[in-house]
Coordinates of C-alpha atoms in Angstrom, one line a residue:
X1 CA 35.4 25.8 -62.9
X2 CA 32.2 24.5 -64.9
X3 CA 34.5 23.3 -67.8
X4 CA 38.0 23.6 -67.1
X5 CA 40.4 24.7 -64.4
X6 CA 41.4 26.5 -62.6
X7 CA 39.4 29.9 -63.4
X8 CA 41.3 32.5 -65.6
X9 CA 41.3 35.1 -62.9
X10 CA 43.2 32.8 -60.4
X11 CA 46.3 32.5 -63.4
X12 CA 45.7 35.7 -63.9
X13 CA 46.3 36.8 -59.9
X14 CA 49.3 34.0 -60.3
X15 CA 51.1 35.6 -62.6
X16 CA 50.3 39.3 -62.5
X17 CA 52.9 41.6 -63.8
X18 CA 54.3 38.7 -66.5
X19 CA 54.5 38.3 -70.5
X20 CA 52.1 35.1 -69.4
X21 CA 49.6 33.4 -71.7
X22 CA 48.1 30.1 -70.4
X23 CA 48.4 27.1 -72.4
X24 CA 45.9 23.9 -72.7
X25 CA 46.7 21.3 -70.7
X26 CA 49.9 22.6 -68.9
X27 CA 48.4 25.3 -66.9
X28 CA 44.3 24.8 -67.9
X29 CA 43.0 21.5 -68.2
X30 CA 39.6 20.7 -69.0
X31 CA 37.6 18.1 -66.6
X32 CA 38.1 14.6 -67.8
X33 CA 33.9 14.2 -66.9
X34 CA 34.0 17.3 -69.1
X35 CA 35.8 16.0 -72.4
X36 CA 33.8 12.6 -72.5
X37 CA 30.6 14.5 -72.4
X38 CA 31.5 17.4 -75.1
X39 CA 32.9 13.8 -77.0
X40 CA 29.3 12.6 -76.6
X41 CA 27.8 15.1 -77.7
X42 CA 29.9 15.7 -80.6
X43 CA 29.1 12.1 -81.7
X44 CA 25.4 12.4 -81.2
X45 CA 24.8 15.7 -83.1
X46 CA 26.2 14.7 -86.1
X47 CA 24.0 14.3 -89.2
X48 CA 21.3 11.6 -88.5
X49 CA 22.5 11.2 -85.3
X50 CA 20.0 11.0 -81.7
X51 CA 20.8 14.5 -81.3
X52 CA 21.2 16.3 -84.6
X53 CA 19.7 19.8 -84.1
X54 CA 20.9 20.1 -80.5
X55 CA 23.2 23.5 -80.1
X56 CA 25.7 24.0 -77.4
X57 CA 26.7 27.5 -75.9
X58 CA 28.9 29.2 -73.9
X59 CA 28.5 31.9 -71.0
X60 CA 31.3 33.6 -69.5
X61 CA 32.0 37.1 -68.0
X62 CA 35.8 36.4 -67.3
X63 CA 37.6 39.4 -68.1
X64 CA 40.6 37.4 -69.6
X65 CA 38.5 37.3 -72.8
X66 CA 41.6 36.8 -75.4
X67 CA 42.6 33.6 -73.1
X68 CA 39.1 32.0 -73.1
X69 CA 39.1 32.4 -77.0
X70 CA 42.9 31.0 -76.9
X71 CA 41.4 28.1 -75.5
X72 CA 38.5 27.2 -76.7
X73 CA 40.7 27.0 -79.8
X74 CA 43.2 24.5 -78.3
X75 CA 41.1 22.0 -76.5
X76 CA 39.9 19.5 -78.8
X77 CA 37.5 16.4 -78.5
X78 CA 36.9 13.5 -80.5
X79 CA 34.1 13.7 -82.7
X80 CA 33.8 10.2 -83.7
X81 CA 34.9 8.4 -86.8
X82 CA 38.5 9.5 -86.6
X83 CA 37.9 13.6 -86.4
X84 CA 38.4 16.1 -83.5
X85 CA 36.6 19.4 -83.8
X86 CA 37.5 22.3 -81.3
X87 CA 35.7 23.1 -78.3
X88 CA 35.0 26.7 -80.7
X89 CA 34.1 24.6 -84.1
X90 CA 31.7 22.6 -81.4
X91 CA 29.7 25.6 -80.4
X92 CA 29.9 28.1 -83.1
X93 CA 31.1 31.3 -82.9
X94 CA 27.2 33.1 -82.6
X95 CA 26.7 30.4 -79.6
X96 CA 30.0 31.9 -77.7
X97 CA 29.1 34.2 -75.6
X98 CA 32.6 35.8 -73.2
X99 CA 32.7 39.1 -71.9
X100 CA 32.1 40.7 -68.5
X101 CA 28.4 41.0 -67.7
X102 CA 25.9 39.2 -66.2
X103 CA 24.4 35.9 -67.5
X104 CA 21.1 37.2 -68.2
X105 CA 22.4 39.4 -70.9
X106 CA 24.3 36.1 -72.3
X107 CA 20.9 34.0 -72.4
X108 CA 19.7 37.1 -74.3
X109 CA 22.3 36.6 -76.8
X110 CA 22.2 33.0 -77.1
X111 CA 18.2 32.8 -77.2
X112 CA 18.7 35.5 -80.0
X113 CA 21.4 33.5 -82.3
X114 CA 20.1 30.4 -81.5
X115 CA 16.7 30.5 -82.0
X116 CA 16.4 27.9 -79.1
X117 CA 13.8 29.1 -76.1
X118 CA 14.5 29.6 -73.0
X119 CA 12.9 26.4 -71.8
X120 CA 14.7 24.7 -73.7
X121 CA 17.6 25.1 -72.4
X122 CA 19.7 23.0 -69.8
X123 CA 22.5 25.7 -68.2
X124 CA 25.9 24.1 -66.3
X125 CA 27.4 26.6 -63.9
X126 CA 29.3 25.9 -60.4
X127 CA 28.1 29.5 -59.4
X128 CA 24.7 29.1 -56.9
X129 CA 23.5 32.9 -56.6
X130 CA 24.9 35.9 -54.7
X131 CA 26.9 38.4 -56.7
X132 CA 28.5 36.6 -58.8
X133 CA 25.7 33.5 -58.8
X134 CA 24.6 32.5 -62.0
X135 CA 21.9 29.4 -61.6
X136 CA 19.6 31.7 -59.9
X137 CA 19.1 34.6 -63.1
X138 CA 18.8 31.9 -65.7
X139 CA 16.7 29.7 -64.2
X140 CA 14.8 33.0 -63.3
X141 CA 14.4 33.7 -67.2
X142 CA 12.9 30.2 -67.9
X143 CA 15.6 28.0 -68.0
X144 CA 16.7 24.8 -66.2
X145 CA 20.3 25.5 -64.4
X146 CA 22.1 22.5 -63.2
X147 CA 24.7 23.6 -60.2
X148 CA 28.0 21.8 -60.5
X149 CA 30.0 22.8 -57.4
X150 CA 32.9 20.9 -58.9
X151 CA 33.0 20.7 -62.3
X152 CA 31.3 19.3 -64.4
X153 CA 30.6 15.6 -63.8
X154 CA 28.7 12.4 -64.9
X155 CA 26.5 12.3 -62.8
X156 CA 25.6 15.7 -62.8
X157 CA 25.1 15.7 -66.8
X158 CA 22.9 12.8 -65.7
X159 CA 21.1 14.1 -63.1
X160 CA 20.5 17.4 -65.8
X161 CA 19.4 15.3 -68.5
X162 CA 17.2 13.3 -66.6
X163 CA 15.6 15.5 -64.8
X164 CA 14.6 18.1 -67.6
X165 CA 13.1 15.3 -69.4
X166 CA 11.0 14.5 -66.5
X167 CA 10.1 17.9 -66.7
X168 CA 8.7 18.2 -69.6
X169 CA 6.9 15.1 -69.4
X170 CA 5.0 15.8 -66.7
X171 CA 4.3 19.2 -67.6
X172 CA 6.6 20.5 -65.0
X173 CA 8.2 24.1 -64.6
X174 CA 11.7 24.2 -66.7
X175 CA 12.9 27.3 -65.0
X176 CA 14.3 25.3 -61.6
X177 CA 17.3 24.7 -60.3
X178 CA 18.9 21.4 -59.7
X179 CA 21.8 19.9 -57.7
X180 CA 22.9 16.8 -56.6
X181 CA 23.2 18.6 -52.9
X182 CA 19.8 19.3 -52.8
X183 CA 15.9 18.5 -54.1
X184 CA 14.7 20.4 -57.0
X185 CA 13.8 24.0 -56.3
X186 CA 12.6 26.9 -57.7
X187 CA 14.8 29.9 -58.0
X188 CA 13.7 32.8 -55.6
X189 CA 9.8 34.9 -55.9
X190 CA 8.8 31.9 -58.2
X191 CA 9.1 29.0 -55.5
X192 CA 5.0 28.1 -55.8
X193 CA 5.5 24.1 -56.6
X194 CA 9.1 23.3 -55.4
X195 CA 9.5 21.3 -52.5
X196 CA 12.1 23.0 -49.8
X197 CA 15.7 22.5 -49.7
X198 CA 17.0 21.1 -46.5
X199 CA 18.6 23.8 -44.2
X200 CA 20.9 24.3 -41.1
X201 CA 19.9 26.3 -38.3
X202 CA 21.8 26.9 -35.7
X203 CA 18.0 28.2 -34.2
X204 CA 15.1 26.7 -33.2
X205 CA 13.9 24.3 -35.9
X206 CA 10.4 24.5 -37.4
X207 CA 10.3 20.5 -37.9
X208 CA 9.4 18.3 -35.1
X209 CA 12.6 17.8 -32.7
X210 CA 14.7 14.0 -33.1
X211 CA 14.6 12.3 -30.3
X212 CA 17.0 13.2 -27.3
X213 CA 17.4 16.1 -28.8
X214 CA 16.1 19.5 -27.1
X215 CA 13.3 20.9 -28.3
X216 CA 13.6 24.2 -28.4
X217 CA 17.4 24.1 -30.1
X218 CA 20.3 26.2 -29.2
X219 CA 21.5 29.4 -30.2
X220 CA 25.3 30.2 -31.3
X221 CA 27.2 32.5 -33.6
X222 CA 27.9 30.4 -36.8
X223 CA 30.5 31.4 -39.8
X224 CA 31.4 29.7 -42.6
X225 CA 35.1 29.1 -44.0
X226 CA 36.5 27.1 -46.8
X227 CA 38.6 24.1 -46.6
X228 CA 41.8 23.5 -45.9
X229 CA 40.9 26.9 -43.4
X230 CA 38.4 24.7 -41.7
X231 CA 39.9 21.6 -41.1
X232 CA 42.9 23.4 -40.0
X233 CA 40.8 25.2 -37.4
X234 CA 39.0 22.5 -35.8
X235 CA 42.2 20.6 -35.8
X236 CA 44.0 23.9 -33.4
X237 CA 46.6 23.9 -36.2
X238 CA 44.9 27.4 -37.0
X239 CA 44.8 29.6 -34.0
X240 CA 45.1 33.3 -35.8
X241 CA 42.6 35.0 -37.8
X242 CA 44.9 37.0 -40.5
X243 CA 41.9 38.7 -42.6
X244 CA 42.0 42.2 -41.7
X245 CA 38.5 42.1 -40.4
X246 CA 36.8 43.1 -37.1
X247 CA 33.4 41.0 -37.6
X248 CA 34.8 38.7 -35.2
X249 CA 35.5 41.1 -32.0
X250 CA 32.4 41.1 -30.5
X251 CA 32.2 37.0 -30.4
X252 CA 36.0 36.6 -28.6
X253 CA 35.2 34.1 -26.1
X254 CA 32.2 32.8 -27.2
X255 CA 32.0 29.0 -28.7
X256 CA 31.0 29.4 -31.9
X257 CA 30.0 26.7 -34.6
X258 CA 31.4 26.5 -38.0
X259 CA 29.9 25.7 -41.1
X260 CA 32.2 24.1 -43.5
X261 CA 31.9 25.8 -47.3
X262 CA 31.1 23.8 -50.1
X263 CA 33.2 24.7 -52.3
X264 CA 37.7 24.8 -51.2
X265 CA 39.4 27.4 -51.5
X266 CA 40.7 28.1 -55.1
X267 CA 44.3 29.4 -54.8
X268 CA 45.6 25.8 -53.8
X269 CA 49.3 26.6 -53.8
X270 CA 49.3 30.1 -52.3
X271 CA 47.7 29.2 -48.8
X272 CA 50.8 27.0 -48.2
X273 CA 53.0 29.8 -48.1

């Protein structure tokens, strides 16, 4: 979902138990955003050009690793002057990095093949931290990680580029995350300069109070769920909880408040059934 989508392991779940291979562009397409920027970048690190040097690579720890490799052979972008080079002939096969792991143990390899330091490097991933986070171990190794929620995007490649050359201007750390959804921060044990993200608290708040508003703030149970589940919620067109789950038993008649997830759910066909 940095790239392309949807994510290999959601056609995978779609179409368990078949002789199924996805195909470019039919059931995998890569994010328009996505294509102009690999185009520019083709274009710009061609001999003599403003970026010649430059190296892209890729980090994935999808299990589907034969697909991934299927694909990065198919999708093609213009590469200026009437050639297309694959998204594969882009990056290089040593700057390819697919199989299940964690992301850390990708930078290795790519800092290794590449020859390119860690602070360096600019990293585009949708996934924050958490289990499967990534932004949060490669920014921890040195490197700036630029958190897409949705795909790759202008403004975010932007936003990336701008700020690492800030960065480095100033003297700045490199190993920060960024995000259009929040300020600059330091990934966690390393947050000395960073300023702090903005946060919701459904407790007292350590900031002074708006006005009219009580000072001391209210105390609720919160829990987050995805859209469409949200809206459908707060809407009373949900008014069962199916998961087979009994976190929410000791909160039945209670008002709780919901927090609405930033990212939607990613099977978008199979909650309509």
């Amino acid at each position: 979902n940095t790239i392309w989508t949807p994510e290999l392991y959601q056609i995978r779940r779609r179409n368990r138990g078949r002789n199924f291979v996805p195909q470019a562009w039919r059931h995998i397409r890569m994010y328009d955003a996505a294509t102009r920027i690999l185009e520019e970048c083709a274009a710009r690190m061609a001999p003599g050009g403003e970026w010649e040097g430059m190296q892209i690579g890729v980090a994935s720890r999808t299990n589907e690793i034969d697909w991934a490799w299927e694909l990065m052979d198919a999708f093609e972008v213009d590469a200026g002057n009437g050639k297309t080079v694959t998204f594969r002939e882009l990056c290089g096969d040593d700057l390819i990095q697919i199989w299940p792991g964690s992301k850390v143990q990708h930078f290795e390899e790519l800092k290794k093949n590449s020859g390119v330091p860690y602070d360096q490097m600019l990293f585009f991933d949708d996934a924050l931290d958490g289990k499967y986070g990534n932004c949060e171990p490669v920014a921890q190794l040195g490197a700036m990680a630029v958190h897409v929620p949705n795909g790759l995007t202008n403004a975010s490649w932007r936003l990336g580029l701008d700020t690492y050359a800030q960065h480095k201007a100033a003297d700045l750390p490199i190993g920060v995350i960024v995000s259009e959804d929040f300020p600059v921060r330091e990934p966690p044990s390393a947050r000395s300069w960073a300023a702090p993200a903005k946060s919701m608290s459904a407790g007292p708040s350590a900031s002074s109070p708006r006005a009219g508003s009580p000072a001391d703030g209210v105390t609720v149970p919160c829990f987050s769920m995805a859209q469409p589940f949200a809206a459908l919620l707060l809407n009373g067109i949900k008014t069962a909880e199916t998961r087979n789950n009994t976190m929410f038993q000791a909160y039945d008649g209670q008002r709780c408040a919901v927090h609405v997830g930033r990212r939607p759910w990613p099977d978008q066909v199979g909650w309509r059934k």
